[in-house]
Coordinates of C-alpha atoms in Angstrom, one line a residue:
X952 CA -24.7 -30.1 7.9
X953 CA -22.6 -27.9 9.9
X954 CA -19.2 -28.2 11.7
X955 CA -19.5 -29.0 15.2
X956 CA -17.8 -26.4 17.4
X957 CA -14.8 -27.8 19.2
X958 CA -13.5 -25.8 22.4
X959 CA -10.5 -28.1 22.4
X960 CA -7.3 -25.8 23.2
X961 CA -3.9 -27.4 22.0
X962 CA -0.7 -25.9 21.8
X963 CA 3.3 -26.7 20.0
X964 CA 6.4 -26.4 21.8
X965 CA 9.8 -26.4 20.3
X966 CA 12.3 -27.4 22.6
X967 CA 16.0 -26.9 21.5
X968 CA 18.8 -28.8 23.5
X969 CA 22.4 -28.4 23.2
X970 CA 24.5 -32.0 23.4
X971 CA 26.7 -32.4 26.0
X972 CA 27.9 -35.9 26.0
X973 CA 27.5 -37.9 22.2
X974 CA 24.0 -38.3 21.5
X975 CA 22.8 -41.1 19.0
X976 CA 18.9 -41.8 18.4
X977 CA 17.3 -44.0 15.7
X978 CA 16.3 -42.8 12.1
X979 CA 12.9 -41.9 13.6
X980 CA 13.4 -40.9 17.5
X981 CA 9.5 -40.2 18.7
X982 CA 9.6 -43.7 20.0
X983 CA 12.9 -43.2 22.1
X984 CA 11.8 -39.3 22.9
X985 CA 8.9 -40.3 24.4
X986 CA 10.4 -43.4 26.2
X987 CA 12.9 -41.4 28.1
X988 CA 10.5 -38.8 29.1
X989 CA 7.6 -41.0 30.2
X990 CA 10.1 -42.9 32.3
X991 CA 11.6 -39.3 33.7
X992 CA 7.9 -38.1 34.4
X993 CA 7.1 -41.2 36.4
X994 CA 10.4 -40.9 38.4
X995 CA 9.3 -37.1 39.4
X996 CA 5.8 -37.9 40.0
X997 CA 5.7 -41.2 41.4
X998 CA 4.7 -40.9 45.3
X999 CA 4.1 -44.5 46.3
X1000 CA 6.9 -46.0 44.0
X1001 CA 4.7 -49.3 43.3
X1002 CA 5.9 -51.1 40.2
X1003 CA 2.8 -50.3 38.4
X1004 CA 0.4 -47.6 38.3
X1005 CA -2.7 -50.5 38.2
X1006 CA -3.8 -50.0 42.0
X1007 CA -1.9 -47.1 43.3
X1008 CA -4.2 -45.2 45.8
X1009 CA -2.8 -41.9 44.1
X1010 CA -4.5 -42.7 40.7
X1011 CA -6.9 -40.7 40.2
X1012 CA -4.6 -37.7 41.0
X1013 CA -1.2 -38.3 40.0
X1014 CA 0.0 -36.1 36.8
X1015 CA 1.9 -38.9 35.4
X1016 CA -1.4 -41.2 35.4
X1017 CA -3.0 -38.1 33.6
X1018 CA -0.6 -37.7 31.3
X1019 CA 0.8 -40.6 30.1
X1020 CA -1.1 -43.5 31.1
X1021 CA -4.2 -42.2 31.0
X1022 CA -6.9 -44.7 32.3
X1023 CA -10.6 -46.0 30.6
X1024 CA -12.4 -44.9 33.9
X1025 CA -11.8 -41.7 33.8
X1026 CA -14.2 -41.7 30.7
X1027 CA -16.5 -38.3 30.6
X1028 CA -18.4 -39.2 27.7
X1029 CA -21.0 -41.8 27.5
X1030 CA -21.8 -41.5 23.4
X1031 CA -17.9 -43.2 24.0
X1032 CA -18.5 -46.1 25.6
X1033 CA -17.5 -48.4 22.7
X1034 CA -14.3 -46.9 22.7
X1035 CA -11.9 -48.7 25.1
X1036 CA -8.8 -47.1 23.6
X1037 CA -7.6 -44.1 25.8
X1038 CA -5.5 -41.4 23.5
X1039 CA -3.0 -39.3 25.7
X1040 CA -3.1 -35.5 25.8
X1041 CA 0.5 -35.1 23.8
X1042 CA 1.8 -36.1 20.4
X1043 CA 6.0 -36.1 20.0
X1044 CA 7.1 -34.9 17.2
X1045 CA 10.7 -35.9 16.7
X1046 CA 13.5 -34.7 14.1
X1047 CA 13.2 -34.9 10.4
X1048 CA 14.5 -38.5 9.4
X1049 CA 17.9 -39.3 8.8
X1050 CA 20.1 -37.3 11.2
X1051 CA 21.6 -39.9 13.4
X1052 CA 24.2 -38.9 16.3
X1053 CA 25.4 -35.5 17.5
X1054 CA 28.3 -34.3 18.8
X1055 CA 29.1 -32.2 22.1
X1056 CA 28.1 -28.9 21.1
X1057 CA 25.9 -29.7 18.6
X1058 CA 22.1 -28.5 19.0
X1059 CA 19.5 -30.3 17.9
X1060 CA 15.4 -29.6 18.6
X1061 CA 11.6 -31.4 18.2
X1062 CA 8.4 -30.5 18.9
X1063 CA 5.9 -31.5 21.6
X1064 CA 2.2 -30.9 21.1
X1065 CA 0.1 -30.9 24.3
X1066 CA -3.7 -31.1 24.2
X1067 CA -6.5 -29.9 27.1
X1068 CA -5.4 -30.4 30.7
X1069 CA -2.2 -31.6 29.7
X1070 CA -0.7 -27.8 29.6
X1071 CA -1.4 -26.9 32.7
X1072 CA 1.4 -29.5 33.6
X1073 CA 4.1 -27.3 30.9
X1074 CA 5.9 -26.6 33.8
X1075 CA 6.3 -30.2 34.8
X1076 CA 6.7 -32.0 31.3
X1077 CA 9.4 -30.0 30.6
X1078 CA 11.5 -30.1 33.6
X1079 CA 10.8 -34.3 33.3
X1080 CA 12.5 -33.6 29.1
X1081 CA 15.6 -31.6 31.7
X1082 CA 15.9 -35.0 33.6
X1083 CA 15.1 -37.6 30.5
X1084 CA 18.3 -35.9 29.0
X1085 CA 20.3 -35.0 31.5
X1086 CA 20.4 -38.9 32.3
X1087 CA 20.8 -40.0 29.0
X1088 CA 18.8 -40.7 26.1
X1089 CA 19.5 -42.9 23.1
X1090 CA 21.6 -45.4 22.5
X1091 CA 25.0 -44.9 24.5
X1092 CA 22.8 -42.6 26.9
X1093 CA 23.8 -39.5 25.3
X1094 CA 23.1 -36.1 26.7
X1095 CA 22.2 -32.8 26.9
X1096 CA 20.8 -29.6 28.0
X1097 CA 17.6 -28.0 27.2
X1098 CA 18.3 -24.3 26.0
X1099 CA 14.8 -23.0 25.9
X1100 CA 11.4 -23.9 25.2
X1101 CA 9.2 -21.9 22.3
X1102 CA 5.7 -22.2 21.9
X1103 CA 4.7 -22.1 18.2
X1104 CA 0.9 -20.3 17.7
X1105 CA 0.3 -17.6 15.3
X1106 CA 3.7 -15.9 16.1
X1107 CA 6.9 -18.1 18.3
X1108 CA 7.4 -16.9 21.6
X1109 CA 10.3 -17.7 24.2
X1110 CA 8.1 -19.5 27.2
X1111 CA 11.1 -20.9 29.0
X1112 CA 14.5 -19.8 28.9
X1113 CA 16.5 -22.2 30.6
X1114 CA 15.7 -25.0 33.3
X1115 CA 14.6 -23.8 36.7
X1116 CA 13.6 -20.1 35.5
X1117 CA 9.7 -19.3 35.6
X1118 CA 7.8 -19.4 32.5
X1119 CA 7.1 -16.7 30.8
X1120 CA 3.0 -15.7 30.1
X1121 CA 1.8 -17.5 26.2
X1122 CA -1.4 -18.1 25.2
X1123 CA -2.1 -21.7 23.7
X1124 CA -5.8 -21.0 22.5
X1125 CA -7.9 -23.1 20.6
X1126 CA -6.8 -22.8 16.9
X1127 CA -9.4 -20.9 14.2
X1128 CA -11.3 -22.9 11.6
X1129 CA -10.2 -21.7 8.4
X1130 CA -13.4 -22.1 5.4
X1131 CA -13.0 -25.4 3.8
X1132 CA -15.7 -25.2 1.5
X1133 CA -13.3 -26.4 -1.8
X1134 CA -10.8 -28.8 -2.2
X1135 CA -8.4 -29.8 0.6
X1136 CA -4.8 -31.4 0.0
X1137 CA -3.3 -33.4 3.2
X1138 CA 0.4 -33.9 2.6
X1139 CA 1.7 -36.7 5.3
X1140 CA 5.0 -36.0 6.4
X1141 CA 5.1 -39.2 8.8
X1142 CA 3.8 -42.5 8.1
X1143 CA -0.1 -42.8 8.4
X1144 CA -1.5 -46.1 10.0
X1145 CA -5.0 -46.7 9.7
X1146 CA -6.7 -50.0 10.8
X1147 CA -9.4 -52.1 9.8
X1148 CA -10.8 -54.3 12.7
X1149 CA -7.4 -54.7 14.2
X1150 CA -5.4 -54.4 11.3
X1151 CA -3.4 -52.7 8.9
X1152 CA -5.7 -51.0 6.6
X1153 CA -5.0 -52.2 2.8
X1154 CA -4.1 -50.0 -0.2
X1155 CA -8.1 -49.9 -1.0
X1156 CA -9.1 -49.6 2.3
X1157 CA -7.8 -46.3 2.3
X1158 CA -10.9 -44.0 1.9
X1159 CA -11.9 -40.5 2.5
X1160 CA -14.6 -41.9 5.0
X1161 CA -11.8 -44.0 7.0
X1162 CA -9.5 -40.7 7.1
X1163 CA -12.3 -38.8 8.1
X1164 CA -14.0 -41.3 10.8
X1165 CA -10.2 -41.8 12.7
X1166 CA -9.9 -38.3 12.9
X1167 CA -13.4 -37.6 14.3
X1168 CA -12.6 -40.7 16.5
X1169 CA -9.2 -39.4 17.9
X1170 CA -10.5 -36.0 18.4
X1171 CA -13.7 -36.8 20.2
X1172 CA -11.6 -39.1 22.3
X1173 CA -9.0 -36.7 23.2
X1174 CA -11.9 -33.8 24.2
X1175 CA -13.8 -36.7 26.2
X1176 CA -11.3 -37.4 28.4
X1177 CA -8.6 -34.5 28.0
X1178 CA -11.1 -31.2 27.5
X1179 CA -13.2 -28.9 29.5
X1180 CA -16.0 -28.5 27.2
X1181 CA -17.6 -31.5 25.9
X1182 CA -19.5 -31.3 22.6
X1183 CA -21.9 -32.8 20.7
X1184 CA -21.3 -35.3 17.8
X1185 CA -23.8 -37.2 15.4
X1186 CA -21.5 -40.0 14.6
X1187 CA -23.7 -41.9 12.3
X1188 CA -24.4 -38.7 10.5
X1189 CA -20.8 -37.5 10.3
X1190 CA -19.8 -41.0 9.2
X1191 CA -22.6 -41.1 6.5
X1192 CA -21.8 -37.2 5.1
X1193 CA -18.1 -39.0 5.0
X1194 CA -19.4 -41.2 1.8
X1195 CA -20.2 -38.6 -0.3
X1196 CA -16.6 -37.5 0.2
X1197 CA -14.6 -38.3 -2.9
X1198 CA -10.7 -38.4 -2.8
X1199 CA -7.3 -38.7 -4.9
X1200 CA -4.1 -40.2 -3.4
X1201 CA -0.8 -40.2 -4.3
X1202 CA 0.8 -42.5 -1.1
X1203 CA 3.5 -44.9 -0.7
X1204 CA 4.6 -47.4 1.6
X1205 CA 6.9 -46.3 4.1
X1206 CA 8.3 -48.9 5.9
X1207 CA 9.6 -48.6 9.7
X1208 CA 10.3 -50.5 12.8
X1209 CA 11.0 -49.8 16.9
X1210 CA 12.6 -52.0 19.6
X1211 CA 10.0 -51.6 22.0
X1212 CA 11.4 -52.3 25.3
X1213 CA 8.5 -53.5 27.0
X1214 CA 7.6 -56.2 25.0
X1215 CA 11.8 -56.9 24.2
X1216 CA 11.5 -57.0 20.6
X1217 CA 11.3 -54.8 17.0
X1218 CA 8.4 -54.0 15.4
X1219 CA 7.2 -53.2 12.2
X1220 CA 5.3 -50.4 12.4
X1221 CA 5.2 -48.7 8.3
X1222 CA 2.6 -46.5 6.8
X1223 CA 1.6 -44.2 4.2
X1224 CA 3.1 -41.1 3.1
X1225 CA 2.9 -38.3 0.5
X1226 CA -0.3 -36.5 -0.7
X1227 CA -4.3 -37.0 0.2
X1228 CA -6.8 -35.0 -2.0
X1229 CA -10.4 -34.4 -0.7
X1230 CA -13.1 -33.0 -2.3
X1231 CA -16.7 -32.5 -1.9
X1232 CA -18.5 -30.5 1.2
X1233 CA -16.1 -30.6 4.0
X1234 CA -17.7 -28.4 6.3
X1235 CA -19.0 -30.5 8.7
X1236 CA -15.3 -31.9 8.8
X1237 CA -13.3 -29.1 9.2
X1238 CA -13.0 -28.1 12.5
X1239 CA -11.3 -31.9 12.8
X1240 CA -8.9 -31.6 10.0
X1241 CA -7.8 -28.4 10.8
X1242 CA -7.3 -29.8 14.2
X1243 CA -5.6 -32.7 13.3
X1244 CA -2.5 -30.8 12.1
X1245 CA -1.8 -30.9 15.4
X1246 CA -2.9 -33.7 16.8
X1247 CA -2.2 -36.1 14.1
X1248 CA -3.9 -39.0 13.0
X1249 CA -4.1 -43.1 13.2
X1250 CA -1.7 -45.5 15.2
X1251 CA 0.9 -44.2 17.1
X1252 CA -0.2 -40.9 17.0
X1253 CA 1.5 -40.1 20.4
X1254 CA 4.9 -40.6 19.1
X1255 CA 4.4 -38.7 15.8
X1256 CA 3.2 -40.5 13.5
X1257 CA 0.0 -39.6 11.1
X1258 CA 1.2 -36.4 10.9
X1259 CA 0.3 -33.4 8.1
X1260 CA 0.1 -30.2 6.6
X1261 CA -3.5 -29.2 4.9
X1262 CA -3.5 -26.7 1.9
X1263 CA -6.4 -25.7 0.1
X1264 CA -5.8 -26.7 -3.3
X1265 CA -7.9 -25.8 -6.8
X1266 CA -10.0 -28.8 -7.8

């Protein structure tokens, strides 16, 4: 069976920030990262300033709609339509856990990855990250100052160097396939969440043929309703190749909770982490888990969560 070819471009941007004001975020910020900026995007875009996007007559065309509330009817795929869950075109990708508050002066950075249509709005998210911060972010509102904005392909290169200057020419092209003919290693740096029927997958449940299906899932999601190219997938057959897929884990429990301030309350939200062998023919599945270094995998994808680093490794 061979890999399906994905015209899906997707690109990483490191944005470095110097604190002006004291700056505290949780153990794991993409939660309160994303937050901030979604609400800072809205405030920029929002023409009609309704309480709710649900029946604004600017819908279909506003950026922020696009971006980060991205709606089921904009659907370009029918092989899709049991699919009502609509991924967003970004993924945040927050500091390393532990580092807590920062002092004026201090710099701290994170990554933002942005899929298909979504960067031709670079311009825009990242003036809405200059308002998010220069408001006040975190707990205490803390602030600061975006330095400068590098995108991270094949070598780093400077695309922004300070808020209101132009930005500078980059090309964020659709990453190369390496051959993944042997054995793959996946190490999770962030917790993984897969589900079974609306819930959290068990220790058991967690199968080289779930993996593999959530990443074909979230892929061919994102390309339906994020891309210019659709492709074709053979889902059953993709899903049946998974089977003969044969894995080794070495995972643990990683537990972790957000206030979520729309719905007022914490939440457990813990995963897996640490190492995910697979071994058998992985061709027809490597265009996705190539991809999926960027665009990570299961719940919560979108603030950074199901995130890895894939190594060919000796069987």
């Amino acid at each position: 069976m061979n890999a399906p070819d994905i015209a899906l471009p997707v690109a990483r941007y490191r944005l470095e920030f110097e604190v002006t004001k004291d700056l505290h975020l949780p153990a794991y910020a993409g939660s309160t990262l994303r937050g901030a900026w979604g609400s800072a995007l809205r405030a920029i875009c929002c023409m009609t300033r309704l309480p709710v996007c649900d029946n604004c007559p600017l819908l279909d065309t506003c950026p922020y709609a696009a971006i980060f509330e991205t709606r089921p009817h904009q659907r370009r795929a029918s092989f899709l339509q049991n699919f009502t869950h609509v991924p967003r075109p970004y993924v945040i990708e927050p500091p390393q856990m532990g580092k807590r508050s920062y002092i004026p002066g201090e710099r701290f950075s994170f990554h933002i990855v942005l899929v298909g249509r979504a960067l031709e709005h670079l311009s825009l998210i990242l003036w809405a990250y200059v308002k998010a911060f220069r408001r006040g972010v975190g707990s205490g509102d803390g602030t600061a100052e975006l330095l400068r904005a590098i995108h991270m392909g094949e070598t780093e290169t400077i695309v922004l160097e300070a808020p209101g200057k132009a930005l500078k020419p980059h090309d964020p092209a659709i990453p190369k396939t390496p051959d993944l003919r042997g054995t793959v290693t996946l190490q999770f740096h962030t917790p993984l969440r897969l589900q079974t029927n609306g819930r959290r997958a068990t220790r058991e449940e967690h199968t080289a043929r779930k993996l593999l299906t959530a990443l074909i899932r979230r892929i061919a999601l994102l390309n339906a309703y994020h891309g210019n190219e659709p492709f074709v997938l053979d889902l059953k057959a993709l899903a049946n190749q998974a089977h003969l897929i044969t894995s080794e884990t070495q995972l643990r429990w990683h537990d972790w909770t957000r206030y979520s301030t729309r719905q007022k309350k914490h939440m457990a939200l813990g995963g897996v982490v640490g190492t995910w062998k697979l071994m058998g023919d992985l061709t027809p599945f490597a265009p996705f888990l190539h991809l999926g270094q960027w665009v990570h995998v299961g719940k919560e994808a979108t603030f950074g969560l199901g995130k890895y680093h894939l190594t060919l490794a000796h069987s």
